[in-house]
CSV table of C-alpha atoms in Angstrom, one decimal:
chain,number,residue,atom,x,y,z
T,1309,UNK,CA,22.0,-146.3,-46.5
T,1310,UNK,CA,19.3,-149.5,-46.7
T,1311,UNK,CA,19.6,-149.8,-50.2
T,1312,UNK,CA,23.5,-151.2,-48.7
T,1313,UNK,CA,22.3,-153.2,-45.8
T,1314,UNK,CA,19.8,-154.9,-48.2
T,1315,UNK,CA,22.3,-156.6,-50.0
T,1316,UNK,CA,24.8,-156.9,-47.4
T,1317,UNK,CA,22.9,-158.8,-45.0
T,1318,UNK,CA,20.2,-161.5,-46.2
T,1319,UNK,CA,20.8,-163.6,-43.9
T,1320,UNK,CA,20.0,-161.2,-41.0
T,1321,UNK,CA,16.5,-161.1,-43.2
T,1322,UNK,CA,16.5,-165.0,-43.5
T,1323,UNK,CA,16.9,-165.4,-39.7
T,1324,UNK,CA,13.5,-163.6,-38.8
T,1325,UNK,CA,11.4,-165.1,-41.9
T,1326,UNK,CA,12.8,-168.7,-40.9
T,1327,UNK,CA,11.1,-167.6,-37.5
T,1328,UNK,CA,8.2,-166.2,-38.7
T,1329,UNK,CA,7.8,-169.7,-41.3
T,1330,UNK,CA,7.8,-171.3,-37.5
T,1331,UNK,CA,5.0,-168.7,-36.2
T,1332,UNK,CA,2.9,-169.1,-39.2
T,1333,UNK,CA,2.6,-172.9,-38.8
T,1334,UNK,CA,1.9,-172.7,-35.4
T,1335,UNK,CA,-0.7,-169.7,-35.6
T,1336,UNK,CA,-2.4,-171.9,-38.0
T,1337,UNK,CA,-4.0,-173.7,-35.0
T,1338,UNK,CA,-3.9,-171.6,-32.0
T,1339,UNK,CA,-2.3,-168.4,-31.2
T,1340,UNK,CA,1.2,-168.4,-29.1
T,1341,UNK,CA,1.6,-167.6,-25.6
T,1342,UNK,CA,4.2,-164.7,-25.8
T,1343,UNK,CA,4.4,-165.1,-21.5
T,1344,UNK,CA,6.5,-168.9,-22.7
T,1345,UNK,CA,10.0,-169.4,-24.5
T,1346,UNK,CA,9.5,-170.0,-28.0
T,1347,UNK,CA,12.1,-173.2,-26.9
T,1348,UNK,CA,9.2,-174.9,-25.6
T,1349,UNK,CA,7.4,-174.9,-29.0
T,1350,UNK,CA,8.4,-177.5,-31.3
T,1351,UNK,CA,10.4,-175.6,-34.4
T,1352,UNK,CA,10.9,-177.5,-37.6
T,1353,UNK,CA,13.8,-176.5,-40.1
T,1354,UNK,CA,14.7,-176.7,-43.4
T,1355,UNK,CA,17.9,-175.1,-45.5
T,1356,UNK,CA,19.8,-176.0,-48.6
T,1357,UNK,CA,20.4,-179.7,-47.3
T,1358,UNK,CA,16.4,-180.3,-47.6
T,1359,UNK,CA,15.8,-178.9,-51.2
T,1360,UNK,CA,16.4,-175.3,-50.6
T,1361,UNK,CA,18.3,-173.6,-53.3
T,1362,UNK,CA,19.7,-170.6,-51.0
T,1363,UNK,CA,19.4,-170.4,-47.1
T,1364,UNK,CA,19.2,-166.5,-47.5
T,1365,UNK,CA,15.0,-166.1,-47.4
T,1366,UNK,CA,13.7,-162.8,-47.8
T,1367,UNK,CA,10.3,-163.5,-48.6
T,1368,UNK,CA,7.2,-165.6,-46.9
T,1369,UNK,CA,3.6,-166.1,-47.4
T,1370,UNK,CA,0.8,-169.2,-47.0
T,1371,UNK,CA,-1.3,-169.1,-50.3
T,1372,UNK,CA,-5.6,-170.0,-50.2
T,1373,UNK,CA,-4.4,-173.4,-51.4
T,1374,UNK,CA,-1.9,-174.2,-48.2
T,1375,UNK,CA,1.8,-173.8,-50.3
T,1376,UNK,CA,4.4,-171.8,-48.2
T,1377,UNK,CA,5.9,-169.9,-50.9
T,1378,UNK,CA,9.4,-168.9,-50.2
T,1379,UNK,CA,11.5,-166.2,-51.9
T,1380,UNK,CA,15.5,-166.5,-51.7
T,1381,UNK,CA,18.3,-164.7,-53.5
T,1382,UNK,CA,18.4,-168.1,-55.9
T,1383,UNK,CA,14.7,-169.0,-56.9
T,1384,UNK,CA,10.8,-168.4,-55.8
T,1385,UNK,CA,9.9,-171.9,-53.8
T,1386,UNK,CA,7.0,-173.2,-53.6
T,1387,UNK,CA,6.7,-175.5,-50.5
T,1388,UNK,CA,4.0,-178.7,-49.6
T,1389,UNK,CA,5.2,-180.1,-46.3
T,1390,UNK,CA,7.8,-182.2,-47.8
T,1391,UNK,CA,9.2,-181.3,-51.0
T,1392,UNK,CA,10.5,-177.7,-52.4
T,1393,UNK,CA,9.3,-176.5,-55.8
T,1394,UNK,CA,11.9,-173.9,-57.1
T,1395,UNK,CA,11.2,-171.2,-59.8
T,1396,UNK,CA,14.1,-169.3,-61.3
T,1397,UNK,CA,15.8,-167.6,-64.3
T,1398,UNK,CA,16.4,-171.3,-66.0
T,1399,UNK,CA,12.9,-172.9,-65.8
T,1400,UNK,CA,10.4,-169.4,-65.7
T,1401,UNK,CA,9.4,-167.7,-68.8
T,1402,UNK,CA,10.2,-164.4,-68.7
T,1403,UNK,CA,12.1,-164.7,-65.1
T,1404,UNK,CA,15.5,-163.1,-65.9
T,1405,UNK,CA,16.8,-162.5,-62.2
T,1406,UNK,CA,16.4,-164.9,-59.4
T,1407,UNK,CA,16.5,-162.7,-56.3
T,1408,UNK,CA,12.8,-162.4,-54.6
T,1409,UNK,CA,12.4,-159.9,-52.8
T,1410,UNK,CA,8.4,-159.7,-51.9
T,1411,UNK,CA,5.8,-162.1,-52.4
T,1412,UNK,CA,1.9,-161.4,-52.3
T,1413,UNK,CA,-0.8,-163.6,-52.9
T,1414,UNK,CA,-3.7,-161.8,-54.5
T,1415,UNK,CA,-7.5,-162.0,-54.1
T,1416,UNK,CA,-7.7,-163.9,-57.7
T,1417,UNK,CA,-5.1,-166.2,-56.5
T,1418,UNK,CA,-2.1,-165.1,-58.8
T,1419,UNK,CA,0.7,-165.0,-56.4
T,1420,UNK,CA,2.8,-162.0,-57.6
T,1421,UNK,CA,6.5,-161.6,-56.9
T,1422,UNK,CA,9.3,-158.8,-56.4
T,1423,UNK,CA,12.7,-159.3,-58.2
T,1424,UNK,CA,15.6,-157.7,-57.8
T,1425,UNK,CA,16.3,-156.7,-60.9
T,1426,UNK,CA,14.0,-158.7,-62.6
T,1427,UNK,CA,10.7,-156.2,-62.4
T,1428,UNK,CA,7.6,-157.8,-61.4
T,1429,UNK,CA,6.5,-161.4,-61.9
T,1430,UNK,CA,3.1,-162.8,-61.9
T,1431,UNK,CA,2.0,-166.4,-61.7
T,1432,UNK,CA,-1.2,-167.9,-62.3
T,1433,UNK,CA,-1.9,-171.6,-61.3
T,1434,UNK,CA,2.0,-172.1,-60.9
T,1435,UNK,CA,2.7,-171.2,-64.5
T,1436,UNK,CA,4.6,-167.9,-65.4
T,1437,UNK,CA,1.5,-165.5,-66.6
T,1438,UNK,CA,2.9,-162.1,-67.3
T,1439,UNK,CA,6.2,-159.8,-66.0
T,1440,UNK,CA,6.2,-156.1,-65.7
T,1441,UNK,CA,9.6,-154.1,-65.9
T,1442,UNK,CA,10.7,-150.8,-66.6
T,1443,UNK,CA,9.4,-150.6,-70.0
T,1444,UNK,CA,5.9,-151.4,-68.8
T,1445,UNK,CA,6.2,-147.9,-66.9
T,1446,UNK,CA,7.6,-150.1,-63.7
T,1447,UNK,CA,9.3,-147.2,-61.2
T,1448,UNK,CA,11.9,-149.3,-61.4
T,1449,UNK,CA,13.3,-152.6,-62.1
T,1450,UNK,CA,14.4,-154.0,-58.3
T,1451,UNK,CA,11.2,-154.3,-56.5
T,1452,UNK,CA,11.2,-154.0,-52.5
T,1453,UNK,CA,7.4,-154.4,-51.5
T,1454,UNK,CA,4.5,-155.3,-52.7
T,1455,UNK,CA,0.6,-154.6,-51.6
T,1456,UNK,CA,-3.1,-155.3,-53.0
T,1457,UNK,CA,-5.2,-152.2,-52.3
T,1458,UNK,CA,-9.6,-152.6,-51.7
T,1459,UNK,CA,-9.9,-151.8,-55.3
T,1460,UNK,CA,-7.8,-154.6,-56.6
T,1461,UNK,CA,-4.6,-152.4,-58.1
T,1462,UNK,CA,-1.2,-153.8,-57.2
T,1463,UNK,CA,1.0,-151.3,-55.3
T,1464,UNK,CA,4.7,-151.8,-56.0
T,1465,UNK,CA,7.9,-150.5,-54.2
T,1466,UNK,CA,11.0,-150.3,-55.9
T,1467,UNK,CA,14.4,-148.9,-54.8
T,1468,UNK,CA,13.7,-145.7,-57.6
T,1469,UNK,CA,9.6,-144.8,-56.8
T,1470,UNK,CA,6.4,-146.6,-56.5
T,1471,UNK,CA,4.0,-148.2,-59.4
T,1472,UNK,CA,0.5,-148.7,-59.5
T,1473,UNK,CA,-0.4,-152.3,-61.7
T,1474,UNK,CA,-4.5,-151.7,-62.2
T,1475,UNK,CA,-5.3,-154.9,-65.1
T,1476,UNK,CA,-2.7,-154.3,-67.7
T,1477,UNK,CA,-2.3,-150.5,-67.0
T,1478,UNK,CA,0.8,-149.0,-64.9
T,1479,UNK,CA,1.0,-145.8,-63.5
T,1480,UNK,CA,3.9,-144.9,-61.5
T,1481,UNK,CA,5.0,-142.1,-58.7
T,1482,UNK,CA,8.3,-140.6,-58.3
T,1483,UNK,CA,7.6,-139.3,-54.1
T,1484,UNK,CA,10.5,-137.1,-54.0
T,1485,UNK,CA,8.7,-135.0,-56.5
T,1486,UNK,CA,5.8,-135.0,-54.6
T,1487,UNK,CA,7.4,-133.8,-51.4
T,1488,UNK,CA,8.2,-136.8,-49.9
T,1489,UNK,CA,11.8,-137.8,-48.3
T,1490,UNK,CA,12.7,-140.5,-50.8
T,1491,UNK,CA,11.7,-142.6,-53.7
T,1492,UNK,CA,13.4,-145.8,-52.1
T,1493,UNK,CA,10.0,-147.8,-51.2
T,1494,UNK,CA,10.7,-150.4,-48.2
T,1495,UNK,CA,7.6,-151.3,-47.3
T,1496,UNK,CA,3.5,-151.2,-48.2
T,1497,UNK,CA,0.3,-151.3,-46.0
T,1498,UNK,CA,-3.2,-150.8,-47.1
T,1499,UNK,CA,-5.4,-149.0,-44.6
T,1500,UNK,CA,-8.9,-150.3,-44.1
T,1501,UNK,CA,-9.8,-146.1,-44.5
T,1502,UNK,CA,-9.0,-146.7,-48.3
T,1503,UNK,CA,-5.1,-145.0,-48.0
T,1504,UNK,CA,-1.8,-146.5,-48.0
T,1505,UNK,CA,0.7,-146.3,-45.9
T,1506,UNK,CA,4.1,-146.3,-47.5
T,1507,UNK,CA,7.5,-147.5,-45.7
T,1508,UNK,CA,10.5,-145.4,-47.4
T,1509,UNK,CA,14.0,-145.1,-46.8
T,1510,UNK,CA,13.3,-141.7,-45.4
T,1511,UNK,CA,10.6,-142.7,-43.1
T,1512,UNK,CA,6.8,-143.3,-43.1
T,1513,UNK,CA,4.7,-141.5,-45.5
T,1514,UNK,CA,0.6,-141.9,-46.5
T,1515,UNK,CA,-1.3,-141.9,-49.6
T,1516,UNK,CA,-4.7,-140.8,-49.3
T,1517,UNK,CA,-5.5,-141.7,-52.9
T,1518,UNK,CA,-5.1,-137.8,-53.8
T,1519,UNK,CA,-2.2,-136.4,-51.5
T,1520,UNK,CA,1.1,-137.8,-50.2
T,1521,UNK,CA,2.2,-136.8,-47.4
T,1522,UNK,CA,5.3,-137.2,-44.8
T,1523,UNK,CA,4.1,-139.2,-40.9
T,1524,UNK,CA,6.8,-138.1,-38.3
T,1525,UNK,CA,7.1,-140.5,-35.8
T,1526,UNK,CA,8.3,-140.1,-32.6
T,1527,UNK,CA,12.1,-140.0,-31.2
T,1528,UNK,CA,12.5,-141.7,-35.4
T,1529,UNK,CA,12.9,-139.0,-37.5
T,1530,UNK,CA,14.0,-139.7,-40.9
T,1531,UNK,CA,14.6,-143.6,-39.8
T,1532,UNK,CA,14.6,-145.8,-42.7
T,1533,UNK,CA,11.0,-148.0,-42.5
T,1534,UNK,CA,11.4,-151.2,-42.3
T,1535,UNK,CA,7.9,-152.9,-42.4
T,1536,UNK,CA,4.2,-152.1,-41.8
T,1537,UNK,CA,1.3,-154.0,-40.7
T,1538,UNK,CA,-2.2,-152.7,-39.8
T,1539,UNK,CA,-4.1,-154.6,-36.5
T,1540,UNK,CA,-7.6,-155.1,-36.6
T,1541,UNK,CA,-8.6,-152.5,-34.6
T,1542,UNK,CA,-7.1,-150.2,-37.3
T,1543,UNK,CA,-3.7,-149.2,-35.5
T,1544,UNK,CA,-0.4,-149.3,-37.4
T,1545,UNK,CA,2.8,-151.2,-36.9
T,1546,UNK,CA,5.9,-149.9,-38.3
T,1547,UNK,CA,8.9,-151.7,-37.7
T,1548,UNK,CA,12.2,-149.3,-38.5
T,1549,UNK,CA,15.5,-149.3,-38.0
T,1550,UNK,CA,15.1,-146.7,-34.8
T,1551,UNK,CA,12.9,-149.0,-33.6
T,1552,UNK,CA,8.8,-150.1,-33.4
T,1553,UNK,CA,6.2,-147.3,-33.8
T,1554,UNK,CA,2.3,-147.6,-33.3
T,1555,UNK,CA,-0.8,-145.9,-33.1
T,1556,UNK,CA,-2.2,-143.2,-35.7
T,1557,UNK,CA,-1.2,-140.4,-37.4
T,1558,UNK,CA,-0.4,-137.4,-34.9
T,1559,UNK,CA,-0.9,-140.0,-32.0
T,1560,UNK,CA,2.4,-142.7,-32.6
T,1561,UNK,CA,3.9,-144.4,-29.4
T,1562,UNK,CA,7.7,-145.4,-29.4
T,1563,UNK,CA,8.8,-148.9,-28.6
T,1564,UNK,CA,12.8,-148.4,-28.6
T,1565,UNK,CA,15.9,-149.9,-26.3
T,1566,UNK,CA,14.3,-147.4,-24.0
T,1567,UNK,CA,11.4,-149.3,-23.3
T,1568,UNK,CA,13.4,-152.4,-23.3
T,1569,UNK,CA,13.4,-153.7,-26.9
T,1570,UNK,CA,16.9,-155.3,-27.4
T,1571,UNK,CA,17.6,-154.0,-30.6
T,1572,UNK,CA,16.2,-150.9,-32.5
T,1573,UNK,CA,16.1,-152.8,-35.8
T,1574,UNK,CA,12.1,-154.8,-36.3
T,1575,UNK,CA,12.6,-156.2,-39.3
T,1576,UNK,CA,9.2,-157.9,-39.6
T,1577,UNK,CA,5.5,-157.8,-37.6
T,1578,UNK,CA,3.2,-161.0,-37.2
T,1579,UNK,CA,-0.4,-160.2,-35.9
T,1580,UNK,CA,-1.7,-162.9,-34.2
T,1581,UNK,CA,-5.7,-163.9,-33.9
T,1582,UNK,CA,-4.9,-163.0,-29.4
T,1583,UNK,CA,-4.2,-159.8,-30.5
T,1584,UNK,CA,-0.2,-160.1,-29.8
T,1585,UNK,CA,2.1,-158.2,-32.1
T,1586,UNK,CA,5.4,-160.8,-32.7
T,1587,UNK,CA,8.9,-158.8,-33.8
T,1588,UNK,CA,11.7,-159.9,-35.3
T,1589,UNK,CA,14.8,-158.1,-35.1
T,1590,UNK,CA,18.0,-157.3,-36.6
T,1591,UNK,CA,19.8,-159.7,-34.5
T,1592,UNK,CA,17.6,-162.5,-35.8
T,1593,UNK,CA,15.9,-162.0,-32.0
T,1594,UNK,CA,12.6,-162.1,-31.5
T,1595,UNK,CA,9.9,-160.4,-29.4
T,1596,UNK,CA,6.2,-159.6,-28.5
T,1597,UNK,CA,3.9,-157.1,-27.4
T,1598,UNK,CA,1.2,-158.5,-26.3
T,1599,UNK,CA,-2.0,-157.7,-26.2
T,1600,UNK,CA,-2.2,-156.0,-23.2
T,1601,UNK,CA,1.4,-154.0,-23.9
T,1602,UNK,CA,3.6,-156.2,-22.1
T,1603,UNK,CA,7.1,-156.6,-24.3
T,1604,UNK,CA,9.4,-160.0,-23.8
T,1605,UNK,CA,11.8,-160.9,-25.7
T,1606,UNK,CA,14.1,-163.9,-26.8
T,1607,UNK,CA,17.7,-163.8,-28.3
């Protein structure tokens, strides 16, 4: 079960997120060349000895003001390139737990943090603004994934269902009741066409604003979906426990160990400005699918 893996393997999750931090820094000025080894780039490392509260990194983003925000098991961290500022249950209003699993920045500049066992935290200008929990109609208290759609709504994936926050109103959807394979929501990605892609423990799903449907992936039946991204051309990329799938409904293609992927578990996908897709793998290694479709991997 993904729930057990998510709790038992935080260091594995941290490995690919730390790699992503290096990639984000480099891609800010220029895309990486997948024909070169990652060891040819200057890579910096930060851990608890430099001020992180805990080394298992679980979520990461760079906000519009340039800060790097980091979700750890021991709090939310803001990094300015030199110093770490920690937001946790000891110093942040309404934050009952410190295990941060998901982060997004909304278009109004607010930061949303999904907390395992602690609901949904909204920060504005670096201060706690609102905390949503089950008492507010949130689907569950353990938040695993977040996304904002074109209407401005915040979508919240939990272990026990999907919620939508619009203003101060919270709507909840129980996915099994709507024919989907699981209520355990692991990944979310808004589509340019207005629909929402939903990764669950039981596979990939889609919501078109009216109906929910399961979307079969070739050779990956019922495989837990770990991450979802949409590229500028509109193609969907889904990382699963059985490999990588990409394409459109009815026309997905698989990249698995049979096609040269060194590890079937794809935990993270990063799209760069040159059209390359960088993959964080379960082993802690990385792979890249170039804009021309060539696959290259590093341990």
